[in-house]
Coordinates of C-alpha atoms in Angstrom, one line a residue:
M174 CA -50.0 16.9 -12.9
E175 CA -48.3 19.9 -11.4
L176 CA -49.8 23.0 -9.9
R177 CA -47.8 25.1 -12.4
Q178 CA -49.6 23.3 -15.2
L179 CA -53.0 23.9 -13.6
K180 CA -52.2 27.6 -13.1
H181 CA -51.3 28.0 -16.7
F182 CA -54.5 26.1 -17.8
V183 CA -56.7 28.3 -15.6
A184 CA -55.1 31.5 -16.9
V185 CA -55.9 30.5 -20.5
A186 CA -59.4 29.3 -19.5
E187 CA -60.2 32.6 -17.9
E188 CA -58.6 34.8 -20.5
L189 CA -59.4 32.7 -23.6
H190 CA -56.3 34.2 -25.1
F191 CA -52.8 32.8 -24.9
T192 CA -50.9 36.2 -25.1
R193 CA -53.0 37.7 -22.3
A194 CA -52.8 34.5 -20.2
A195 CA -49.0 34.4 -20.6
A196 CA -48.7 37.9 -19.4
K197 CA -51.0 37.1 -16.5
V198 CA -48.8 34.3 -15.2
H199 CA -45.5 36.0 -16.2
V200 CA -44.2 33.5 -18.7
V201 CA -43.5 33.6 -22.4
Q202 CA -46.2 32.2 -24.6
S203 CA -44.1 29.3 -25.8
T204 CA -43.6 28.1 -22.2
L205 CA -47.4 28.5 -21.5
S206 CA -48.2 26.4 -24.6
A207 CA -45.7 23.7 -23.7
S208 CA -47.1 23.5 -20.2
I209 CA -50.6 23.0 -21.3
S210 CA -49.6 20.6 -24.0
G211 CA -47.9 18.5 -21.4
L212 CA -51.0 18.6 -19.2
E213 CA -53.1 17.5 -22.2
A214 CA -50.7 14.6 -22.9
E215 CA -50.8 13.5 -19.3
L216 CA -54.6 13.5 -19.2
G217 CA -54.9 12.0 -22.7
T218 CA -57.3 14.5 -24.1
A219 CA -57.4 18.0 -25.5
L220 CA -58.5 20.8 -23.0
L221 CA -58.5 23.7 -25.4
V222 CA -59.6 24.4 -29.0
R223 CA -57.1 26.8 -30.5
N224 CA -57.6 28.9 -33.6
N225 CA -56.2 32.1 -35.0
R226 CA -58.7 34.4 -33.3
R227 CA -59.5 32.9 -29.9
V228 CA -59.3 29.9 -27.6
D229 CA -62.3 27.8 -26.4
L230 CA -62.6 25.1 -23.8
T231 CA -63.3 21.6 -24.8
T232 CA -65.8 19.5 -22.8
A233 CA -62.9 18.0 -20.9
G234 CA -61.5 21.5 -20.3
Q235 CA -64.9 22.7 -18.9
A236 CA -64.9 19.7 -16.6
L237 CA -61.4 20.3 -15.4
L238 CA -61.7 24.1 -14.8
P239 CA -63.6 24.1 -11.4
D240 CA -61.4 21.5 -9.8
A241 CA -58.3 23.2 -11.1
Q242 CA -59.5 26.5 -9.6
H243 CA -60.2 24.8 -6.3
A244 CA -56.8 23.1 -6.3
L245 CA -55.0 26.4 -6.9
A246 CA -57.1 28.1 -4.2
A247 CA -56.3 25.4 -1.7
A248 CA -52.6 25.6 -2.4
E249 CA -52.7 29.3 -2.0
R250 CA -54.5 29.1 1.3
A251 CA -52.0 26.5 2.5
R252 CA -49.0 28.7 1.6
A253 CA -50.7 31.8 3.1
A254 CA -51.4 30.0 6.3
V255 CA -47.8 29.0 6.7
D256 CA -46.7 32.5 6.0
A257 CA -49.2 33.9 8.5
V258 CA -47.7 31.6 11.2
R259 CA -44.2 32.9 10.3
G260 CA -45.5 36.5 10.5
L261 CA -44.9 37.1 6.8
L262 CA -48.3 37.5 5.3
S263 CA -48.1 37.0 1.6
G264 CA -49.9 35.4 -1.3
Q265 CA -52.6 36.6 -3.6
L266 CA -55.8 38.5 -3.0
R267 CA -58.3 38.1 -5.9
I268 CA -61.1 40.7 -5.8
G269 CA -64.2 40.8 -8.0
V270 CA -65.7 44.3 -8.6
I271 CA -68.8 45.5 -10.3
Q272 CA -68.4 48.7 -12.4
G273 CA -69.4 51.9 -10.8
L274 CA -68.9 50.7 -7.2
G275 CA -70.0 53.4 -4.8
T276 CA -70.0 53.7 -0.9
V277 CA -66.5 52.3 -0.8
D278 CA -63.4 54.1 -2.1
L279 CA -61.7 50.9 -3.3
P280 CA -58.5 52.5 -4.8
A281 CA -57.8 54.2 -1.5
L282 CA -58.6 51.0 0.5
L283 CA -56.3 48.9 -1.7
T284 CA -53.5 51.5 -1.3
R285 CA -53.7 51.3 2.5
Y286 CA -53.9 47.5 2.3
H287 CA -50.8 47.3 0.0
R288 CA -48.8 49.5 2.4
S289 CA -49.7 47.2 5.3
F290 CA -49.1 43.9 3.3
P291 CA -46.7 44.7 0.4
R292 CA -46.1 41.0 -0.2
I293 CA -49.7 40.2 -1.2
E294 CA -50.4 40.4 -4.9
I295 CA -53.7 42.1 -5.7
T296 CA -55.8 41.0 -8.7
L297 CA -59.0 42.9 -9.7
R298 CA -61.6 41.3 -12.0
H299 CA -64.7 43.0 -13.5
D300 CA -67.6 40.8 -14.5
P301 CA -71.4 40.6 -14.3
I302 CA -72.9 40.1 -10.8
D303 CA -73.8 36.4 -11.3
T304 CA -70.4 35.6 -12.7
L305 CA -68.7 37.2 -9.7
V306 CA -70.9 35.4 -7.2
Q307 CA -70.2 32.1 -8.8
A308 CA -66.5 32.7 -9.0
T309 CA -66.4 33.6 -5.3
A310 CA -68.4 30.6 -4.2
D311 CA -66.2 28.3 -6.4
G312 CA -62.9 29.7 -5.2
G313 CA -61.8 31.6 -8.2
L314 CA -62.1 34.8 -6.2
D315 CA -61.4 35.5 -2.5
L316 CA -64.2 38.1 -2.3
A317 CA -66.3 40.4 -4.5
F318 CA -68.1 43.7 -4.4
V319 CA -71.5 43.2 -5.9
S320 CA -75.0 44.7 -5.8
R321 CA -78.3 43.0 -4.9
P322 CA -80.2 41.1 -6.0
F323 CA -78.1 37.9 -6.4
D324 CA -78.2 34.3 -5.3
G325 CA -76.6 34.3 -1.8
S326 CA -77.0 30.6 -1.1
R327 CA -73.3 29.8 -1.4
V328 CA -71.7 33.0 -0.1
K329 CA -71.6 35.2 3.0
E330 CA -72.6 38.8 2.8
L331 CA -71.4 42.0 4.3
S332 CA -73.8 44.9 3.7
L333 CA -72.1 48.1 2.4
G334 CA -75.2 50.3 2.4
A335 CA -77.3 51.6 -0.5
E336 CA -77.1 54.4 -3.1
H337 CA -79.6 55.6 -5.7
L338 CA -79.2 55.1 -9.4
V339 CA -79.3 58.4 -11.3
L340 CA -80.5 59.4 -14.7
A341 CA -77.4 60.1 -16.9
V342 CA -77.9 62.6 -19.7
R343 CA -75.7 64.7 -21.9
H344 CA -74.6 68.1 -20.4
D345 CA -76.6 69.9 -23.1
D346 CA -79.8 67.7 -22.7
P347 CA -82.9 69.7 -21.6
L348 CA -83.0 67.5 -18.5
A349 CA -79.5 68.5 -17.5
G350 CA -80.6 71.5 -15.4
T351 CA -83.5 69.6 -13.8
G352 CA -83.2 68.8 -10.1
T353 CA -85.4 65.8 -10.2
V354 CA -87.3 64.0 -13.0
A355 CA -90.3 61.7 -12.7
L356 CA -89.5 58.4 -14.3
T357 CA -93.0 58.3 -15.9
D358 CA -92.2 61.5 -17.7
L359 CA -89.5 59.7 -19.7
Q360 CA -92.0 57.7 -21.8
Q361 CA -90.8 59.4 -25.0
R362 CA -87.1 59.2 -24.4
E363 CA -84.8 56.6 -25.7
F364 CA -82.6 54.6 -23.3
V365 CA -79.3 52.8 -23.6
E366 CA -79.2 49.8 -21.3
R367 CA -77.5 46.6 -20.1
R368 CA -78.4 43.4 -21.7
A369 CA -81.8 42.0 -20.5
E370 CA -80.3 39.0 -18.7
L371 CA -78.1 41.0 -16.4
R372 CA -79.2 41.4 -12.8
T373 CA -79.0 45.2 -12.6
R374 CA -81.1 45.5 -15.8
M375 CA -83.7 43.1 -14.4
H376 CA -83.8 45.2 -11.2
I377 CA -84.4 48.4 -13.1
D378 CA -87.0 46.8 -15.4
S379 CA -88.9 45.6 -12.3
S380 CA -88.8 49.0 -10.7
C381 CA -90.2 50.6 -13.9
A382 CA -92.8 47.9 -14.3
E383 CA -94.2 48.7 -10.9
L384 CA -94.9 52.2 -12.2
G385 CA -96.5 50.9 -15.3
F386 CA -93.6 52.4 -17.2
E387 CA -91.9 50.5 -20.1
R388 CA -88.8 52.2 -21.4
N389 CA -87.9 52.6 -25.1
I390 CA -84.5 51.0 -25.3
C391 CA -82.5 51.7 -28.5
A392 CA -79.2 50.0 -27.7
E393 CA -77.8 47.4 -25.3
S394 CA -74.4 46.6 -23.9
N395 CA -73.0 44.3 -21.2
T396 CA -70.4 47.0 -20.2
P397 CA -71.6 50.0 -18.2
D398 CA -68.6 52.0 -19.5
D399 CA -70.1 51.6 -22.9
L400 CA -73.4 53.1 -21.7
V401 CA -71.5 56.2 -20.4
D402 CA -69.9 56.7 -23.8
L403 CA -73.3 56.2 -25.6
V404 CA -75.0 58.8 -23.4
A405 CA -72.1 61.2 -24.0
A406 CA -72.5 60.7 -27.7
G407 CA -76.2 61.5 -27.6
L408 CA -77.6 58.1 -28.5
G409 CA -79.8 57.9 -25.4
I410 CA -80.1 58.3 -21.7
A411 CA -79.4 55.7 -19.0
L412 CA -79.9 54.8 -15.4
L413 CA -76.4 54.5 -13.9
P414 CA -74.6 54.4 -10.5
P415 CA -73.4 58.0 -9.5
A416 CA -69.8 56.9 -9.5
L417 CA -69.9 56.1 -13.3
V418 CA -71.5 59.4 -14.2
A419 CA -69.0 61.3 -12.2
K420 CA -66.1 59.9 -14.3
S421 CA -67.3 61.6 -17.4
E422 CA -67.2 65.4 -18.0
H423 CA -69.7 65.0 -20.9
I424 CA -72.7 63.8 -18.9
V425 CA -74.5 64.8 -15.8
A426 CA -76.6 63.1 -13.2
V427 CA -80.3 63.8 -12.5
A428 CA -82.2 62.4 -9.5
T429 CA -85.3 60.4 -10.3
D430 CA -88.7 60.1 -8.6
P431 CA -89.2 57.5 -7.4
V432 CA -85.6 56.6 -6.7
I433 CA -84.2 53.2 -7.8
P434 CA -82.0 51.9 -4.9
R435 CA -78.9 49.9 -5.4
E436 CA -77.8 47.9 -2.4
L437 CA -74.1 47.0 -2.3
A438 CA -72.5 44.1 -0.5
L439 CA -69.2 42.4 -0.2
I440 CA -69.3 38.6 -0.5
T441 CA -66.9 35.8 0.6
P442 CA -67.2 32.1 0.1
G443 CA -69.9 30.5 2.2
E444 CA -68.3 27.1 2.5
R445 CA -64.8 28.0 3.9
A446 CA -63.2 30.6 5.9
P447 CA -61.5 33.6 4.2
S448 CA -57.9 33.2 3.3
P449 CA -55.4 35.1 5.5
A450 CA -55.0 37.7 2.8
A451 CA -58.8 38.1 2.5
A452 CA -59.2 38.2 6.3
A453 CA -56.6 41.0 6.5
F454 CA -58.5 42.9 3.7
L455 CA -61.8 42.5 5.6
G456 CA -60.1 43.9 8.7
E457 CA -58.9 46.9 6.7
L458 CA -62.4 47.5 5.3
L459 CA -64.1 47.3 8.7
S460 CA -61.6 49.7 10.1
T461 CA -63.0 52.3 7.7
G462 CA -66.4 52.0 9.3
A463 CA -67.9 50.4 6.2
G464 CA -70.4 47.5 6.4
Q465 CA -72.0 45.6 9.2
P466 CA -69.8 44.4 12.1
E467 CA -69.9 40.7 11.1
M468 CA -70.3 38.7 8.0
S469 CA -73.7 37.2 7.7
G470 CA -75.0 34.1 6.0
R471 CA -77.7 34.1 3.3
R472 CA -80.3 36.7 4.0
E473 CA -83.9 35.6 3.8
R474 CA -85.2 38.6 1.9
S475 CA -87.0 39.4 -1.3
A476 CA -85.0 40.8 -4.2
V477 CA -85.1 44.6 -4.3

């Protein structure tokens, strides 16, 4: 079993698509298929179920994936540690990011980081909060930008401050010229929302429930960018991070009363020290004045 084979397997397991996985690891698809077939032959079992439309993991593949991710992460840390001793910081920095990240200008931060450490390959991954937290704890990500609440038992947290969600409406909506709107005045409006099992949705539902306000939700999506498009099309209104609203010229932000806070945090694995690449990124972040001075362990606090 070779690290190359594990890298190819993890790429397919994460993408669930051979063409995208081959592009991710910079090989042709036939090489990727042959590599994984060799790994399956060595292990004596199928790891993937292939069909014309998608790829799925078998039970054996699901069992292998966490250990394969850990092995690759350990190899990367070992390589980076040697490079750091040589004064040639290189390797890979894998960052998870929620959509609509505020309080941190991530593109500008990554640009400065790349100029300082041009040999480090940067990979960004967008996923739901719980998925990013688990991937960080398991070693699939070096760090992640998330919003509370989340399960912090296996990660360390760096507070990045808070912002308020805003009401996103079409530019020609009667509320567009309103400075502030009471949430309880929206009883008759239709909302587009995230799926009910997602953390941000649960946080919003809880805040509305405290007011005795149950929203009328006409459409759901697991992608915040979809919500922006649906609001712009006039299907409904939505509670979104200001950064997402600012990206569209077709919708505007309206403040709410009461406000719904969104606390942002950067997380790193709780059971091991950051990789040299991640440590350098944390140094770059702290130099901007963002976050608390030190990483903290799990916070004993109620979910907001």
